[in-house]
mmCIF file of C-alpha atoms (C1' of nucleotides) in Angstrom:
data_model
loop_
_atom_site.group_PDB
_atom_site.id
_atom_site.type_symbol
_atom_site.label_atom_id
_atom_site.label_comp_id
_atom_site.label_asym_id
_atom_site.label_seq_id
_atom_site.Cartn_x
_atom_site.Cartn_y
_atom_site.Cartn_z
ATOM 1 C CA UNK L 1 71.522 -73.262 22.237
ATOM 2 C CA UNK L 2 71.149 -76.641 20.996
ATOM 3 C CA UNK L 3 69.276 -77.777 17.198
ATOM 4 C CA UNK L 4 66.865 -79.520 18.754
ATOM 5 C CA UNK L 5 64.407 -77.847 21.253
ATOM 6 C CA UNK L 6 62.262 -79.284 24.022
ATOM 7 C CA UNK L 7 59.114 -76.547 23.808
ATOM 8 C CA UNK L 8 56.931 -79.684 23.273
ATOM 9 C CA UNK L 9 58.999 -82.156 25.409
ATOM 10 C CA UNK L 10 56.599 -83.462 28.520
ATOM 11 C CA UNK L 11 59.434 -83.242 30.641
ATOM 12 C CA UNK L 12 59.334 -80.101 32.376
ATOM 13 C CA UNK L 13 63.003 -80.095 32.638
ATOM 14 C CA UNK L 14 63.631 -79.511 29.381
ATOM 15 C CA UNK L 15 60.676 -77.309 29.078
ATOM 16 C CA UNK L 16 63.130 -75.414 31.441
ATOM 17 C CA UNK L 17 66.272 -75.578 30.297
ATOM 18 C CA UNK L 18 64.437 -74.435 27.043
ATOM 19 C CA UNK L 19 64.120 -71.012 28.335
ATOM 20 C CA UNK L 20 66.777 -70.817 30.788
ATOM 21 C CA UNK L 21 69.448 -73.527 30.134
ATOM 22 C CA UNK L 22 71.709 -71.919 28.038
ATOM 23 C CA UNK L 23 74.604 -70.359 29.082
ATOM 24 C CA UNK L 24 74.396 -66.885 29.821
ATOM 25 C CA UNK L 25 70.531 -66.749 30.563
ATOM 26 C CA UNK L 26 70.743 -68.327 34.489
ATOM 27 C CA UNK L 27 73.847 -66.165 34.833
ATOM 28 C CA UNK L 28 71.710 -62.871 33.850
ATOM 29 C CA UNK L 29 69.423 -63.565 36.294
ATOM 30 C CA UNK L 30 71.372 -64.246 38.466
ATOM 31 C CA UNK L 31 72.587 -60.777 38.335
ATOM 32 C CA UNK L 32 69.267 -59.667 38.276
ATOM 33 C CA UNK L 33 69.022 -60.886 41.753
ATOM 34 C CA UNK L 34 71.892 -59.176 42.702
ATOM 35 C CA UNK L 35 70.528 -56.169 41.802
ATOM 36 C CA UNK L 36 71.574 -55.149 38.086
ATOM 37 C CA UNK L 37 68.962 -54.318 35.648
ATOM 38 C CA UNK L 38 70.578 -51.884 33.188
ATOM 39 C CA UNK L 39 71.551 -53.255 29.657
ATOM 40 C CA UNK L 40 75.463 -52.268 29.923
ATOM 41 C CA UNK L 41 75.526 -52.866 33.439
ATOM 42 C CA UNK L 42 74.093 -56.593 32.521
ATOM 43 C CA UNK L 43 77.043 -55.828 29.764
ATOM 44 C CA UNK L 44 80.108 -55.094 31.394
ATOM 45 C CA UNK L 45 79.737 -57.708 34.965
ATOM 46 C CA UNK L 46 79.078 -60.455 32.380
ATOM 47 C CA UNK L 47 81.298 -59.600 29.391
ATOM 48 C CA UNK L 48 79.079 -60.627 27.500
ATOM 49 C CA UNK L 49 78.590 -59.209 23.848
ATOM 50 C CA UNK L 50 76.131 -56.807 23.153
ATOM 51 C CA UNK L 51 74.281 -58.447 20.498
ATOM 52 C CA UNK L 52 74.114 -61.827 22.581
ATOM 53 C CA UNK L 53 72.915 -59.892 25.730
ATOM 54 C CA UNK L 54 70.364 -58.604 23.369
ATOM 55 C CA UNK L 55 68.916 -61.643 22.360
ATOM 56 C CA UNK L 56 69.237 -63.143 25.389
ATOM 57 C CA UNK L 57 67.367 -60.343 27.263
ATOM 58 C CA UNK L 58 64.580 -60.385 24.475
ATOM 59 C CA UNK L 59 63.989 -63.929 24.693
ATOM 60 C CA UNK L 60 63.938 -64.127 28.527
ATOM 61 C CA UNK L 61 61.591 -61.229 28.549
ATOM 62 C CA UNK L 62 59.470 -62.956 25.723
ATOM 63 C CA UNK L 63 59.376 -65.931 28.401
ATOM 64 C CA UNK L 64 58.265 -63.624 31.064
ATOM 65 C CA UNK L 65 61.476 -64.231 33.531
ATOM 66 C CA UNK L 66 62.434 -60.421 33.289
ATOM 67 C CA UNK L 67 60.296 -57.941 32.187
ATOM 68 C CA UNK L 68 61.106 -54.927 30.302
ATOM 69 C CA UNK L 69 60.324 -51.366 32.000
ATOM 70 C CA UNK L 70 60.391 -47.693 30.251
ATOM 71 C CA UNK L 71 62.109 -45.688 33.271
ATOM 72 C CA UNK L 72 61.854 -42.199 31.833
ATOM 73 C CA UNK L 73 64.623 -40.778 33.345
ATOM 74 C CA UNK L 74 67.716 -38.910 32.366
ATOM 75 C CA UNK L 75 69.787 -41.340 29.629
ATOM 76 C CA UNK L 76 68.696 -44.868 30.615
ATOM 77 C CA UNK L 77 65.661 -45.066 29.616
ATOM 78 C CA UNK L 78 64.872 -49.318 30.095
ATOM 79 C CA UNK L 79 64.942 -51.628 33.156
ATOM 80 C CA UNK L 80 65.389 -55.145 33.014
ATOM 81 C CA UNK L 81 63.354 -56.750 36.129
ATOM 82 C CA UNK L 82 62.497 -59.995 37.765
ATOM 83 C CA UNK L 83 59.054 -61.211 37.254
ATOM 84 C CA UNK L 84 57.707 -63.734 39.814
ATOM 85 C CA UNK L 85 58.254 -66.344 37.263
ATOM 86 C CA UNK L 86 62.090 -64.836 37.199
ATOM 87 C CA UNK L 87 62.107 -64.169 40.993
ATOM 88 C CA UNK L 88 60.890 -68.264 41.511
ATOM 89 C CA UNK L 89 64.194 -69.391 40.058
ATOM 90 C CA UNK L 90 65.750 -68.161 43.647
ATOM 91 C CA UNK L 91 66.131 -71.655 44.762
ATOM 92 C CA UNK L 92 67.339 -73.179 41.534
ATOM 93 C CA UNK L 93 70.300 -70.416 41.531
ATOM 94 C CA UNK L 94 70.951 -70.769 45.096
ATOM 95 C CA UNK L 95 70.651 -74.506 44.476
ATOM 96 C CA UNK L 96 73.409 -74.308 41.578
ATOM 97 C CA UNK L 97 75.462 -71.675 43.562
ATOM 98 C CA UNK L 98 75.294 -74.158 46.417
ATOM 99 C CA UNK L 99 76.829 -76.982 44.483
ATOM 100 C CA UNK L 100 79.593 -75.261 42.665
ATOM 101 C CA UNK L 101 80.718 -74.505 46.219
ATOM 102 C CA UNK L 102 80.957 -77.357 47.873
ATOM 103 C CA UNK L 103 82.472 -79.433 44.913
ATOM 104 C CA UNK L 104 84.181 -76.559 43.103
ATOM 105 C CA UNK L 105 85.254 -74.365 45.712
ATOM 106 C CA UNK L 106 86.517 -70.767 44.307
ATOM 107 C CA UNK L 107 90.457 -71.150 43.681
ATOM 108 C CA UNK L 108 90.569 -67.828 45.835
ATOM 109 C CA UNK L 109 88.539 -66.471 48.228
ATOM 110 C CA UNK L 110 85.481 -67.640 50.096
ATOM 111 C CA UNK L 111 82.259 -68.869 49.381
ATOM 112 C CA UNK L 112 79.211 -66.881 49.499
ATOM 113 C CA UNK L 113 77.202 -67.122 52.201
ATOM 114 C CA UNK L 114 73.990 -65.467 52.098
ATOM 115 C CA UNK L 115 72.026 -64.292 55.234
ATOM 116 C CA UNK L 116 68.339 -63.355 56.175
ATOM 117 C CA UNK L 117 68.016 -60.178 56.904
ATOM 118 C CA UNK L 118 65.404 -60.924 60.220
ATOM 119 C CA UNK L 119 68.215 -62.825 62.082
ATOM 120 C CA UNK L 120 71.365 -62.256 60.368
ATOM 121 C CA UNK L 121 72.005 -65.943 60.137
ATOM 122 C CA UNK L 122 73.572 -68.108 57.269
ATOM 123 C CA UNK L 123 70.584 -69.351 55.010
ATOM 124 C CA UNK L 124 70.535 -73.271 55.133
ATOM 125 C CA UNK L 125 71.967 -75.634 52.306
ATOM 126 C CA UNK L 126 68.863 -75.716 49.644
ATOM 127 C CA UNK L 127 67.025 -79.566 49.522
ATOM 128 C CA UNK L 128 64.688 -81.852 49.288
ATOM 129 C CA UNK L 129 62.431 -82.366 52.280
ATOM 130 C CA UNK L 130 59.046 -84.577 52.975
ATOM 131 C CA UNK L 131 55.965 -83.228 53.966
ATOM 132 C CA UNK L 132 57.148 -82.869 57.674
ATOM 133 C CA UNK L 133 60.404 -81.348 56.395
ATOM 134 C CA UNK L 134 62.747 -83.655 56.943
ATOM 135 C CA UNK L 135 66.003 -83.780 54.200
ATOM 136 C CA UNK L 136 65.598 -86.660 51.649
ATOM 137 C CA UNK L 137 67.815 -88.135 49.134
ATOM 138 C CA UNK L 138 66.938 -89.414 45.521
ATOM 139 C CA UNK L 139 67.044 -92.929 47.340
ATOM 140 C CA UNK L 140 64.537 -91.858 49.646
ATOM 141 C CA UNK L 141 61.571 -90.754 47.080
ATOM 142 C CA UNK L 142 59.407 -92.676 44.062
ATOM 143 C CA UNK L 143 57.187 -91.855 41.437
ATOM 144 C CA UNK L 144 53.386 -93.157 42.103
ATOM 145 C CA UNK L 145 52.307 -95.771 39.265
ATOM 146 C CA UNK L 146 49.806 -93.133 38.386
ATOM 147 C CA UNK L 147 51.582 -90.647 37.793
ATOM 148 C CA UNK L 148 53.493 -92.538 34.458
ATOM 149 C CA UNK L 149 50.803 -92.148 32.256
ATOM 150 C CA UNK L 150 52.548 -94.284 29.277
ATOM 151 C CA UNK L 151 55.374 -96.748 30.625
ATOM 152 C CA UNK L 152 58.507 -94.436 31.491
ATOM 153 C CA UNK L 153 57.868 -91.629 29.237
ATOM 154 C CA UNK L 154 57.089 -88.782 31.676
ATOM 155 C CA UNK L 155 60.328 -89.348 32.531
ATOM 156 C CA UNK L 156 62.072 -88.604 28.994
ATOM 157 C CA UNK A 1 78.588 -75.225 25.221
ATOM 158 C CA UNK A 2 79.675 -71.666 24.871
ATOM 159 C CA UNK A 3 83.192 -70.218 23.533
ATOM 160 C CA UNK A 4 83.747 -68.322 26.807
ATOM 161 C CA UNK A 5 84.555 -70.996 29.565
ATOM 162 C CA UNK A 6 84.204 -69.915 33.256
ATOM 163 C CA UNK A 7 86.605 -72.685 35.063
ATOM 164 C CA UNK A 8 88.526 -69.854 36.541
ATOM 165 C CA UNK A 9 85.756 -67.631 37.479
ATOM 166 C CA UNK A 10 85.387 -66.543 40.638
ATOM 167 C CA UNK A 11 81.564 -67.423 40.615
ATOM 168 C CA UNK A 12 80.485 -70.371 41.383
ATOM 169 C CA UNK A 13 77.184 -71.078 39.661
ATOM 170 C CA UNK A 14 79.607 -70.487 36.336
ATOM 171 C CA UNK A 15 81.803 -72.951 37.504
ATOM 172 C CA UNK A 16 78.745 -74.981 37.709
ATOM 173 C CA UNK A 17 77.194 -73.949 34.628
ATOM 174 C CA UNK A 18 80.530 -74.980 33.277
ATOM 175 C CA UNK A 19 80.014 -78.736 34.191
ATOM 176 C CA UNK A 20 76.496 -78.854 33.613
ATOM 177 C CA UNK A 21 75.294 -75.955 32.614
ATOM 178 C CA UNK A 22 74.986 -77.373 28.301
ATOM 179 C CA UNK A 23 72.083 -78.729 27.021
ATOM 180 C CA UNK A 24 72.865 -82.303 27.461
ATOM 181 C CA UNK A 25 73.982 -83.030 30.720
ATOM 182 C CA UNK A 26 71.540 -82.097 33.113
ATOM 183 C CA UNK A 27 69.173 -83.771 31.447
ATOM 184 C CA UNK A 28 71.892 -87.173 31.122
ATOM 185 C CA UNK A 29 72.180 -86.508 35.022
ATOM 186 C CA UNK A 30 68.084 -86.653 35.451
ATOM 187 C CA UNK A 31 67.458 -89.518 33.410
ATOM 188 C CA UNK A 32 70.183 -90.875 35.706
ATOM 189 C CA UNK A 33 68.526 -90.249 38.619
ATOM 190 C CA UNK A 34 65.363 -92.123 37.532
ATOM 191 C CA UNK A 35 67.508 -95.257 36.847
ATOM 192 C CA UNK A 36 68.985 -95.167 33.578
ATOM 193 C CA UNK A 37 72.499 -96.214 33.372
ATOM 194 C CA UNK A 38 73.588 -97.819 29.634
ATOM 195 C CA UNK A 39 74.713 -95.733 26.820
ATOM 196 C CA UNK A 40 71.914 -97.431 24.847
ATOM 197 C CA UNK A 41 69.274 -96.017 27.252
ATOM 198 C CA UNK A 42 70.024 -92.781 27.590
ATOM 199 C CA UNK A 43 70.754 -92.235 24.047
ATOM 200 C CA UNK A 44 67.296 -93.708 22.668
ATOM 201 C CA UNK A 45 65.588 -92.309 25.584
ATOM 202 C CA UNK A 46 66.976 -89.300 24.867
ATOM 203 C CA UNK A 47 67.152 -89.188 21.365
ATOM 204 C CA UNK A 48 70.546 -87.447 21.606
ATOM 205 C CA UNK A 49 73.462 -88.418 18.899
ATOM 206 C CA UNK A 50 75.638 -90.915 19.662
ATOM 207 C CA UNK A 51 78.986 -88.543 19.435
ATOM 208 C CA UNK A 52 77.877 -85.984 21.666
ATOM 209 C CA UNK A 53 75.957 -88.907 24.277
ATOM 210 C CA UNK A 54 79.697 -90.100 24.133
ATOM 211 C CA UNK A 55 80.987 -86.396 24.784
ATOM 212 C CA UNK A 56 78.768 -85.737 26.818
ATOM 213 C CA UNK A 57 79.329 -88.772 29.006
ATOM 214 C CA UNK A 58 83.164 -88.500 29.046
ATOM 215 C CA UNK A 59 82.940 -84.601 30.420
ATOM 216 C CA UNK A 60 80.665 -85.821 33.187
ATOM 217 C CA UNK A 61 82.700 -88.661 34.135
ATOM 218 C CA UNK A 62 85.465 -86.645 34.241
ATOM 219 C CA UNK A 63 84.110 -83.696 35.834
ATOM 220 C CA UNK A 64 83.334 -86.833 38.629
ATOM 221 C CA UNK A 65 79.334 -85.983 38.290
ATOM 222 C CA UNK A 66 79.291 -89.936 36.578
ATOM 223 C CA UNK A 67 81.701 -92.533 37.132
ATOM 224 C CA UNK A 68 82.373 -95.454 34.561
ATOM 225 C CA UNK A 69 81.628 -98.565 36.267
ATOM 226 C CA UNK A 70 83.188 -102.198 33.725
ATOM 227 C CA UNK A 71 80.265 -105.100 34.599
ATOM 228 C CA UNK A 72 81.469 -107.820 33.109
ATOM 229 C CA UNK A 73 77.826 -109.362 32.448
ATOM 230 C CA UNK A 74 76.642 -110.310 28.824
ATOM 231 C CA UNK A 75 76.961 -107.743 26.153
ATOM 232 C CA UNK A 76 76.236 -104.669 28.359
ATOM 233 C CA UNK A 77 79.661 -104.141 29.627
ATOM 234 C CA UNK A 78 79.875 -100.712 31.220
ATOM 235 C CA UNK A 79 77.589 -98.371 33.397
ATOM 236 C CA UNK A 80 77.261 -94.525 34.031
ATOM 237 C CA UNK A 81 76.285 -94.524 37.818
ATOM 238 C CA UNK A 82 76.330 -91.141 39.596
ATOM 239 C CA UNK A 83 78.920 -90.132 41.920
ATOM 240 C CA UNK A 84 78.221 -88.262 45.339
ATOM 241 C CA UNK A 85 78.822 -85.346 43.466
ATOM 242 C CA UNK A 86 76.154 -86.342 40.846
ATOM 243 C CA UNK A 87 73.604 -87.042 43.257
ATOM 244 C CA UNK A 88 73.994 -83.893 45.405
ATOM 245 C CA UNK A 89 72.303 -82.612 41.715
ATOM 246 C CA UNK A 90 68.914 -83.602 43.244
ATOM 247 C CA UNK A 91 68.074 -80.443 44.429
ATOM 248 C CA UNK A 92 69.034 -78.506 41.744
ATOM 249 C CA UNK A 93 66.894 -80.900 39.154
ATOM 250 C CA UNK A 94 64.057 -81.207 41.442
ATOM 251 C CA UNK A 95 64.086 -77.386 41.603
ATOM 252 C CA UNK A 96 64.155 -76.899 38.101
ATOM 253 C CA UNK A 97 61.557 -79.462 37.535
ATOM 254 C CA UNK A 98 59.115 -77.978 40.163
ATOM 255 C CA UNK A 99 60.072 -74.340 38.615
ATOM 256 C CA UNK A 100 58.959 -75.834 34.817
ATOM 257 C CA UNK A 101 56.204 -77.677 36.305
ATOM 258 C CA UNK A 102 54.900 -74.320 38.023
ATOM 259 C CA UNK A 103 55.099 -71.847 34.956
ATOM 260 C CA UNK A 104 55.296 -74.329 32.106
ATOM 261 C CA UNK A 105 52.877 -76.819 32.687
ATOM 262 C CA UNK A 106 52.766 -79.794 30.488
ATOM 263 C CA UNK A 107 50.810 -79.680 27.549
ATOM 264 C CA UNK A 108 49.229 -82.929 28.138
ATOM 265 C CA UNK A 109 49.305 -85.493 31.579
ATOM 266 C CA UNK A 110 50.632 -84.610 34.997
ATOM 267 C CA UNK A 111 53.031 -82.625 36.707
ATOM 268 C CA UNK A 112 55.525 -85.675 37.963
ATOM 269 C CA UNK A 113 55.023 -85.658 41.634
ATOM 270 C CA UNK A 114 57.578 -87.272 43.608
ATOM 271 C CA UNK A 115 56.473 -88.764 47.503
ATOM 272 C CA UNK A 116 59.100 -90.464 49.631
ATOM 273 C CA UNK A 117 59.197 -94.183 50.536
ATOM 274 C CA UNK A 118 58.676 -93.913 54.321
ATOM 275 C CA UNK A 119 55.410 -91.439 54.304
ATOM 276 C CA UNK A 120 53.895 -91.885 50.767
ATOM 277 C CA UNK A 121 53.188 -88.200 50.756
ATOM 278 C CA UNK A 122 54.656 -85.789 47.971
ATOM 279 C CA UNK A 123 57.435 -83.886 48.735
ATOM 280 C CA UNK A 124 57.802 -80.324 49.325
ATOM 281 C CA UNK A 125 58.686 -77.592 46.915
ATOM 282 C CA UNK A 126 62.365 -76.982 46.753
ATOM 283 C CA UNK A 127 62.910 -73.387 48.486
ATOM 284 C CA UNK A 128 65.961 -71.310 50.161
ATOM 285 C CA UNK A 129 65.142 -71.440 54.207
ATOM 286 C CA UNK A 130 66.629 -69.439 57.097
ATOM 287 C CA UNK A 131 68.487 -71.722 59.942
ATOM 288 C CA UNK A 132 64.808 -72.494 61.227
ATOM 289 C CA UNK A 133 63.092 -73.795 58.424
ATOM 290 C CA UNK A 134 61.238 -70.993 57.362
ATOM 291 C CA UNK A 135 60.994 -70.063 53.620
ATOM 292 C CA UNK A 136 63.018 -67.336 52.501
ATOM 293 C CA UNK A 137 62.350 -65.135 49.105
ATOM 294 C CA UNK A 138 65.184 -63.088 47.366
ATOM 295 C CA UNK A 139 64.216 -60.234 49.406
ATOM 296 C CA UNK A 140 64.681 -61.702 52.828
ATOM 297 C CA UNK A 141 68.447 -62.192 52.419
ATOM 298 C CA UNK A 142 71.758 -59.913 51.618
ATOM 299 C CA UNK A 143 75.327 -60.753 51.643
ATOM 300 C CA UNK A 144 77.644 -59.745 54.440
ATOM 301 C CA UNK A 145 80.033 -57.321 53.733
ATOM 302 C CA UNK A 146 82.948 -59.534 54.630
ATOM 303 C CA UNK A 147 81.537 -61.824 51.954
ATOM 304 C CA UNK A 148 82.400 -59.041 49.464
ATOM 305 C CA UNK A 149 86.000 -59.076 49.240
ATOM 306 C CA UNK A 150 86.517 -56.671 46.060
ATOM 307 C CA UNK A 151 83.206 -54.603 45.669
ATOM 308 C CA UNK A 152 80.634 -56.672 43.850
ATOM 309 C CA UNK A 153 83.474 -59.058 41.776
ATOM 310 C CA UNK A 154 82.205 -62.022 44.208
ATOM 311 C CA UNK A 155 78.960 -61.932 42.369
ATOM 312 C CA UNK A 156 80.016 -61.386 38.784
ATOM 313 C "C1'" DT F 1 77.393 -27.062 17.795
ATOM 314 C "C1'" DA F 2 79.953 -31.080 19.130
ATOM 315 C "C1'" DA F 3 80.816 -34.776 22.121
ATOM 316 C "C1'" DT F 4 79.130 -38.218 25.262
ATOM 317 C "C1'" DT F 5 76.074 -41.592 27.201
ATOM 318 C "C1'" DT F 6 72.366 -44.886 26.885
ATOM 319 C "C1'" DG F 7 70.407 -48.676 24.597
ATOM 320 C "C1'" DG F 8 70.577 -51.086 21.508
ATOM 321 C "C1'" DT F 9 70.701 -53.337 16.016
ATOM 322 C "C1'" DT F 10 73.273 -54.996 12.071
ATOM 323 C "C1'" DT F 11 76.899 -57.159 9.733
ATOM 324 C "C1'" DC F 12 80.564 -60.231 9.486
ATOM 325 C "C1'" DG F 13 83.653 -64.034 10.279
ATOM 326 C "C1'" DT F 14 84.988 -67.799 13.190
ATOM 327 C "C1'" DA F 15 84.486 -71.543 16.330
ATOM 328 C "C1'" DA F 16 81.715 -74.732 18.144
ATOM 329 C "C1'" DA F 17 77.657 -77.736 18.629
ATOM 330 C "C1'" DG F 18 74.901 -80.852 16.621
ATOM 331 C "C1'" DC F 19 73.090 -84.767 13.777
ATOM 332 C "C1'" DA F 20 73.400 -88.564 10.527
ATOM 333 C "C1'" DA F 21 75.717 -92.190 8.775
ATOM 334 C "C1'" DC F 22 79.199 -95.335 8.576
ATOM 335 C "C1'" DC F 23 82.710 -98.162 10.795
ATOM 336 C "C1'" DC F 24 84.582 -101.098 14.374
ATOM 337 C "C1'" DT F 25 85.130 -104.715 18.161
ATOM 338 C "C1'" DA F 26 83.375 -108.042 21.249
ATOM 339 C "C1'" DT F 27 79.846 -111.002 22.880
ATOM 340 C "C1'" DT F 28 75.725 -113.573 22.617
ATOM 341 C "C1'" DA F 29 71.734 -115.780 20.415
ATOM 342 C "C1'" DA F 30 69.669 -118.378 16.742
ATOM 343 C "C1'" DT D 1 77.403 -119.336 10.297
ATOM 344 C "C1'" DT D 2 74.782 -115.457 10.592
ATOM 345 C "C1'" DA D 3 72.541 -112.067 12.783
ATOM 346 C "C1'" DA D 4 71.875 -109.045 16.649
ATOM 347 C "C1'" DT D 5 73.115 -106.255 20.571
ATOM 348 C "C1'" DA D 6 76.189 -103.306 23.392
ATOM 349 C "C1'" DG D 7 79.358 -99.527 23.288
ATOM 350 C "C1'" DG D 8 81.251 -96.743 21.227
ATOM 351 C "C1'" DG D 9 84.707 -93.912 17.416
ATOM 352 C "C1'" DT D 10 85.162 -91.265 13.017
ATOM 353 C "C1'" DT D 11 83.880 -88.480 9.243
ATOM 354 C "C1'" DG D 12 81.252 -85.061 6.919
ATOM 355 C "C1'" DC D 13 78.133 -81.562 6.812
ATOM 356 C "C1'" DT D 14 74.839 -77.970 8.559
ATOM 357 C "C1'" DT D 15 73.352 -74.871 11.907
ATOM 358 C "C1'" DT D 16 74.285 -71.943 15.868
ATOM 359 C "C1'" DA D 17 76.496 -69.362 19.061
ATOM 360 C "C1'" DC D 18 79.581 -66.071 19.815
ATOM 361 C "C1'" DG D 19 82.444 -61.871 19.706
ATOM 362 C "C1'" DA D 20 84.122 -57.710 17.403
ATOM 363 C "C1'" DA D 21 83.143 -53.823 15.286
ATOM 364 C "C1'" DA D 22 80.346 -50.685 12.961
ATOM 365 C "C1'" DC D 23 76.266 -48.220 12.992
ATOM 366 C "C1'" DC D 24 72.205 -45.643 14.723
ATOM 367 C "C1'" DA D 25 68.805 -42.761 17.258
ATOM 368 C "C1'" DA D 26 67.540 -40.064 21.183
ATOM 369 C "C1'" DA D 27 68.808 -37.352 25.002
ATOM 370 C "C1'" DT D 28 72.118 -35.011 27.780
ATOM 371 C "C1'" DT D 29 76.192 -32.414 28.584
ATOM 372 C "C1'" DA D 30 79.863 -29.181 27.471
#
DNA sequence: TAATTTGGTTTCGTAAAGCAACCCTATTAA
DNA sequence: TTAATAGGGTTGCTTTACGAAACCAAATTA
């Protein structure tokens, strides 16, 4: 984490990275996705220390992404799950994951490639798309005038 | 940035988080996107130190997410333009954006709405789709076993 | 009763990130 | 000639982030 925060920024981007831009947060939830939700399972696929997954876990649950649940069971007793505010970040991750691969393909092995379950089929690359859903580029969009409120600044 | 450095794992939203996964430089990339090119800009706009705008700036271009471009024009001599690489971003900081926009909504003015140049209308929220164009959640998809080389390492 | 597992918290020391301030060069404007 | 601007680099200092290891409590297992 960085000395200055953005909880008061008006960009929502760094209202975002706020609570999940640092560097082990996306890559918990990630793992969330993927299934884990036990504190030294989050622990031992991440290497992460223990008192960092701690913190990390407490903040992103005081952020609502995960949510902390009392499983009385034998042993573990807490579960670490997705909210829908967590669960929403599925197409930033995918987005991310998408990148890496295509400009920083794994030294070994092969990239992911996620399916839906109705058809089986690869999922399609994550992007921008108009109303009708055609793919656009940051050359094809623009920001309404009204939407600036003062000069540039919504975009700071 | 984080002791622990993931250019060798085999995941590749680390490897992504490892080029722009620090405070800084997804936010130097968005500010990029809106236009902003001169060190001066993006350091007042900003309001990030000088050394680590510099840092910052250097990693990126070399990482190939910026490239250095010498314009020999009065006083302002060089430009941080993105690359390919920097622009295929877009999705990934329009995600992000729409995600902060959605749970964190600004204190004060508008959520930034972005409409392409050919329609006028807003664009679409950034989602994961099947190979028909239909919206996918985190439930709808699973990873081929084939895609799993040793157990779960692939995701880790 | 003793050991193990789960789920952490606390303490400590180090490495890094960060900011502020100063310095520096080159060019242009007044 | 004297600013002023662009584009940084360097130094010094403070704050964090991080990992390692110790510790701890409850529950289970042997």
């Amino acid at each position: 984490m960085a000395r200055k925060r953005f909880d008061d920024s008006n960009c929502s981007v760094a209202r975002a990275l706020n609570e999940v831009g640092d560097w082990w947060s996306l890559l918990i939830v990630l793992h969330a996705m993927y299934g884990t939700r036990r504190f030294v399972d989050f622990q031992q696929q991440l290497g992460i220390a223990k008192n960092i997954l701690g913190d990390r876990l407490t903040r992103l649950v005081d952020n609502d992404v995960l949510r902390k649940v009392d499983v009385g069971e034998h042993g573990s007793r807490f579960e670490y799950r997705l909210t829908e505010k967590g669960r929403d970040l599925f197409p930033v991750v995918i987005a991310l994951r998408q990148w890496g691969d295509k400009w920083n393909p794994a030294p070994e092995g092969t990239p992911l490639d996620l399916r839906d379950r109705a058809s089986g089929r690869s999922i399609q690359p994550v992007g921008v798309q108009d109303a009708d859903g055609n793919p656009l580029s940051i050359r094809d969009v623009f920001v309404p005038e009204e939407s600036t409120p003062d000069s540039k600044k919504s975009l700071a």
